[in-house]
mmCIF file of C-alpha atoms in Angstrom:
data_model
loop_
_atom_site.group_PDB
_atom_site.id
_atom_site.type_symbol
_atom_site.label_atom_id
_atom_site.label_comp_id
_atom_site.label_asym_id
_atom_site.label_seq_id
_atom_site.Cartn_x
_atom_site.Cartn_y
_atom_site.Cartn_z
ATOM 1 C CA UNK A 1 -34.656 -27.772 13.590
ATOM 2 C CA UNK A 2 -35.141 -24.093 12.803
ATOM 3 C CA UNK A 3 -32.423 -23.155 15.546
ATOM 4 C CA UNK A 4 -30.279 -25.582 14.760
ATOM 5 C CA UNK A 5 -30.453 -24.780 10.981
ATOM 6 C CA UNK A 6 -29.995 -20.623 11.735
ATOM 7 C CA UNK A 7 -26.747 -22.010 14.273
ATOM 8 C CA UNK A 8 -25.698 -23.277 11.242
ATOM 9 C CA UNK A 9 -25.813 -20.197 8.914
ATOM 10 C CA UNK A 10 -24.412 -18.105 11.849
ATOM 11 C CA UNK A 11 -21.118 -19.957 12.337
ATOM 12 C CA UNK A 12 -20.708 -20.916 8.015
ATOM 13 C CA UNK A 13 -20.931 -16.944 7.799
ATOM 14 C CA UNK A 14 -16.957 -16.033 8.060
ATOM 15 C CA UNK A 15 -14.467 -18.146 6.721
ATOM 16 C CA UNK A 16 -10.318 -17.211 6.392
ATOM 17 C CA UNK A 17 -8.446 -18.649 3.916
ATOM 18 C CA UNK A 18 -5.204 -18.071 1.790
ATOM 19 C CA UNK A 19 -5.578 -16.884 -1.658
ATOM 20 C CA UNK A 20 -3.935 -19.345 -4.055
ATOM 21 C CA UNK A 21 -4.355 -17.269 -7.890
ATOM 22 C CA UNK A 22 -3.189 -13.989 -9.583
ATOM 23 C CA UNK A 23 -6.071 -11.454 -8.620
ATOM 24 C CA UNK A 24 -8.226 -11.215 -11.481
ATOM 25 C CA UNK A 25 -8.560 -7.248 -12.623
ATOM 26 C CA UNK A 26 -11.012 -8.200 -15.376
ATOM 27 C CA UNK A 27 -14.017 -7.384 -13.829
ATOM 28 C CA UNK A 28 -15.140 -4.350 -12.641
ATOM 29 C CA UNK A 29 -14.948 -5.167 -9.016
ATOM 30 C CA UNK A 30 -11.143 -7.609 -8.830
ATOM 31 C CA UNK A 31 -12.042 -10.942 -7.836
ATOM 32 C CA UNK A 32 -9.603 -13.784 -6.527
ATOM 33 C CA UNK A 33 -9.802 -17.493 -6.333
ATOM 34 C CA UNK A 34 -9.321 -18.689 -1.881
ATOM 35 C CA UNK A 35 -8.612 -21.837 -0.176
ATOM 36 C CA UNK A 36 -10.438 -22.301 3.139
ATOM 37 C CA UNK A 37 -10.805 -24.609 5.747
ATOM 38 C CA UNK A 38 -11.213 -28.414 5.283
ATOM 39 C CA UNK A 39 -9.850 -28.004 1.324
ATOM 40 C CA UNK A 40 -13.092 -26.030 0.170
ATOM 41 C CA UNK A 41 -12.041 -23.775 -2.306
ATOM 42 C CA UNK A 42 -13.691 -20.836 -3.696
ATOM 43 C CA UNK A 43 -13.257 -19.026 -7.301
ATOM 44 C CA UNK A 44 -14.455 -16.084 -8.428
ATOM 45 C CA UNK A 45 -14.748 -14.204 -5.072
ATOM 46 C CA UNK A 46 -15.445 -10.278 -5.776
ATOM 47 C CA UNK A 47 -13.035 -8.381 -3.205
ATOM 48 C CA UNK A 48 -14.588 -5.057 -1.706
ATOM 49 C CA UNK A 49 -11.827 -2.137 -0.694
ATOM 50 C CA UNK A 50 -12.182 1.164 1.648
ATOM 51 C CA UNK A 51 -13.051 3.881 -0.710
ATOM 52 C CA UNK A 52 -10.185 5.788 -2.908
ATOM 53 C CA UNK A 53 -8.010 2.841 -1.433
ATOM 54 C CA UNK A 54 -6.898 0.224 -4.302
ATOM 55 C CA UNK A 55 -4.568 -2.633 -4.052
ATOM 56 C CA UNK A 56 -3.963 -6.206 -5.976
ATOM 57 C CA UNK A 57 -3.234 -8.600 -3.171
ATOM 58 C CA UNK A 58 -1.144 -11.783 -4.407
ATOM 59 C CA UNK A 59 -1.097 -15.591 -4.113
ATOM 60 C CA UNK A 60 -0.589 -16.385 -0.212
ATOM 61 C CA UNK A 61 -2.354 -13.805 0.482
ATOM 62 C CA UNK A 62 -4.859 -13.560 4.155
ATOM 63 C CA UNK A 63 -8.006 -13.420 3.180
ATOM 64 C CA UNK A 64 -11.534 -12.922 5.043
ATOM 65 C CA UNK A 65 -14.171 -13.983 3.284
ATOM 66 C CA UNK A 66 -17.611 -13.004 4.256
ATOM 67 C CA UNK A 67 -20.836 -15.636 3.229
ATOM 68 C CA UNK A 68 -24.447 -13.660 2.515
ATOM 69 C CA UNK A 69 -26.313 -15.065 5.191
ATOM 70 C CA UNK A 70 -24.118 -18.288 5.734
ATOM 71 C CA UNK A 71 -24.888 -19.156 2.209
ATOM 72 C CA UNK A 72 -21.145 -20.481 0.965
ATOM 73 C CA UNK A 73 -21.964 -20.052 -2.771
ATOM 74 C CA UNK A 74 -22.191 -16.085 -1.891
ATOM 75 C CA UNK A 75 -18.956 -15.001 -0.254
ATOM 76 C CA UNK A 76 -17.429 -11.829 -0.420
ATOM 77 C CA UNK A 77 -13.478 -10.984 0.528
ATOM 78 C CA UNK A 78 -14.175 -8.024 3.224
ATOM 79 C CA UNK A 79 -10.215 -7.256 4.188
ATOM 80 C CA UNK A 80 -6.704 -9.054 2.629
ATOM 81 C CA UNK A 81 -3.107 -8.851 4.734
ATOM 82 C CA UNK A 82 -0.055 -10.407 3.590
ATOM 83 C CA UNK A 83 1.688 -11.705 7.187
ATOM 84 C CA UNK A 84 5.178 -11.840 4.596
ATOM 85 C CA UNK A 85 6.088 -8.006 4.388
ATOM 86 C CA UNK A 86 4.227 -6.573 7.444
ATOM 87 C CA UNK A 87 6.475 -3.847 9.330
ATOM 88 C CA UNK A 88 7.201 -4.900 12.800
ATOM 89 C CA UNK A 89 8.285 -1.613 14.176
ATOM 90 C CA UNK A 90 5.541 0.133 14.298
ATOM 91 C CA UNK A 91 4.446 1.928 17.825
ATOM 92 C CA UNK A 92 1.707 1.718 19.030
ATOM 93 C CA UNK A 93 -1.167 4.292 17.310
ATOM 94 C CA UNK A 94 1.084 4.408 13.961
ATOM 95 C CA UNK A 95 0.048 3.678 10.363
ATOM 96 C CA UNK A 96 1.991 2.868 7.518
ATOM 97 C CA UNK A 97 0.795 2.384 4.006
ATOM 98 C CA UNK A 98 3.461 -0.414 2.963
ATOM 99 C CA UNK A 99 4.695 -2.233 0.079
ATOM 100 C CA UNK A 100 5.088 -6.211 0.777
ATOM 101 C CA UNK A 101 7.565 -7.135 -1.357
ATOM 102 C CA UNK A 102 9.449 -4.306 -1.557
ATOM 103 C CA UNK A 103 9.628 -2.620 1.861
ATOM 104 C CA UNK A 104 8.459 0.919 0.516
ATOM 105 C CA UNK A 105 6.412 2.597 2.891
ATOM 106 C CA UNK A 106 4.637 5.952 4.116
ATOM 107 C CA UNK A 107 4.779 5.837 7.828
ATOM 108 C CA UNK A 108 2.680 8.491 9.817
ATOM 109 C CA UNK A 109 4.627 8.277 13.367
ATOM 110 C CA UNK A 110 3.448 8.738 16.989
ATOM 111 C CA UNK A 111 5.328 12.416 17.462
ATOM 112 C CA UNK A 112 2.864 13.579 14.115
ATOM 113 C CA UNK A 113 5.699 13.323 11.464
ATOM 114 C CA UNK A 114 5.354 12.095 8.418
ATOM 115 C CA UNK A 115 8.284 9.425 6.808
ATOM 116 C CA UNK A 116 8.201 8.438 3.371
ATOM 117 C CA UNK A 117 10.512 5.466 2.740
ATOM 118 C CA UNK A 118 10.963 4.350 -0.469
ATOM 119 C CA UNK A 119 12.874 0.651 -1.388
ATOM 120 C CA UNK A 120 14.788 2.342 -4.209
ATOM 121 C CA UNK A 121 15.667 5.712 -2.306
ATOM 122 C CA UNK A 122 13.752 7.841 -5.097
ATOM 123 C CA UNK A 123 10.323 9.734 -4.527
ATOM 124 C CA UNK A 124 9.108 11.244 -7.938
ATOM 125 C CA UNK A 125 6.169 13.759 -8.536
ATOM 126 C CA UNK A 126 5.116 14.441 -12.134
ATOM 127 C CA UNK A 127 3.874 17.839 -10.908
ATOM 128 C CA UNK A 128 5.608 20.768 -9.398
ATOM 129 C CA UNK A 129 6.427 20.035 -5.505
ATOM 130 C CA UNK A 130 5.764 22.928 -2.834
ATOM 131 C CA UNK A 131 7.238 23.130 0.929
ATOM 132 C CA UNK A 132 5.644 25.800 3.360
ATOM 133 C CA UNK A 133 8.967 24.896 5.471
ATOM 134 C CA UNK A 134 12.503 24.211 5.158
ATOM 135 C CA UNK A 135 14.090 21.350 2.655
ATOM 136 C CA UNK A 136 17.040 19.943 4.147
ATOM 137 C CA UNK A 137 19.296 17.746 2.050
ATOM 138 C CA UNK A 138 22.956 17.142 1.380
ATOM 139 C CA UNK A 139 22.422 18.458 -2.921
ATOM 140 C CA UNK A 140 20.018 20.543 -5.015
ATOM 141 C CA UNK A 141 20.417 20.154 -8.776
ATOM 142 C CA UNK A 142 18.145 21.488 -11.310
ATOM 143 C CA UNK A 143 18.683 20.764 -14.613
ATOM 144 C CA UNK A 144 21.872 19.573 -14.811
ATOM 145 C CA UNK A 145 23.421 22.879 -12.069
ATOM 146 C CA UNK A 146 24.538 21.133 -8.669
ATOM 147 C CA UNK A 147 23.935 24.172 -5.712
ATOM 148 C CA UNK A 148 27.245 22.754 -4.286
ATOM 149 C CA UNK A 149 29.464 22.799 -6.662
ATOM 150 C CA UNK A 150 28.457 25.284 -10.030
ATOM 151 C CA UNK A 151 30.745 28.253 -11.071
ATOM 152 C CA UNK A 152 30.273 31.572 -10.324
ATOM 153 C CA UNK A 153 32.145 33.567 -13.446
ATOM 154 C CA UNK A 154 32.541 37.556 -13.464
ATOM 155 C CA UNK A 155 32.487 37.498 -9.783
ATOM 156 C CA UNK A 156 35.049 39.159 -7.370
ATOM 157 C CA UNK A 157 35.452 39.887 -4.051
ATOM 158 C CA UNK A 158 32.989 42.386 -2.262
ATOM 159 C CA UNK A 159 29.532 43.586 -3.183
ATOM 160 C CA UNK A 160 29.569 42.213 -6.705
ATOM 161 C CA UNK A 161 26.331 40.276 -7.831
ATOM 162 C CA UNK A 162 27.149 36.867 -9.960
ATOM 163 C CA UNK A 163 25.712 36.585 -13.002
ATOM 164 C CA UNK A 164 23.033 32.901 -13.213
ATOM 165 C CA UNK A 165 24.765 29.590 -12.910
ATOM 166 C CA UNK A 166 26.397 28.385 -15.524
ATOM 167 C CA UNK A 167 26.506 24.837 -16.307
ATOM 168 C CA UNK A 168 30.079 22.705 -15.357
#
């Protein structure tokens, strides 16, 4: 009975199942309600993340669910994947820190560079930005003074200096 029983435990241990509620970011550790196999449901199921790495996974929703030693009324969501946004071109050795729903993405590529690719075609810092290289782009404008297309007054042909942009 004893093996039979331990069998039991062993194979009750993993379940995967679709989560079917709003994640709830009440307690300290999220926690999300799952539908499993043969219509068991499960509520209240705390979901553990890689360190420094946060996200809020929604209804429909993958789910793994890990049982304490096969004990169903102890389960634990060990890793979440949403089958609905997932990017399909990546190659192979790639990552890519993506957005579902929205497409936005950071995508470290096979030849070592770096792509950020955000849905709305804006990336935003609320610090100051530095580049040990060259910025390439089609217009520089700080505070209001396009590089392409400001005035130059007091300036004439030959060595003169310009005075600082002006605003057009």
């Amino acid at each position: 009975m004893t093996v039979l029983r331990t069998a039991r435990r062993v194979m009750m241990a993993l379940g995967i199942g679709r989560q079917t509620a709003n994640t709830n970011e009440t307690p300290n550790t999220p926690t999300v309600q799952a539908a499993l196999a043969a219509g068991e449901v499960k509520a209240d199921l705390p979901i553990m993340q890689e360190y420094g790495l946060a996200s809020r996974p929604v209804p429909g929703s993958d789910l793994i669910v890990a049982f304490i030693g096969g004990d169903r009324t102890r389960g634990v969501v060990i890793a979440t994947g949403d089958q609905r946004g997932r990017p399909k071109d990546l190659q192979p050795g790639e990552v890519c820190l993506f957005h579902p729903s929205t497409g936005s993405r950071i995508w470290l590529k096979a030849d070592g560079s770096i792509a950020l690719n955000p849905a709305n075609n804006k990336v935003t810092t609320p610090g100051d930005f530095t580049a040990g290289g060259t910025i390439t782009g089609n217009e520089v404008e700080a505070q209001g003074i396009r590089l392409s297309s400001h005035p130059h007054n007091g300036v004439t042909a030959g060595g003169d200096r310009s005075g600082p942009p002006v605003a057009s």
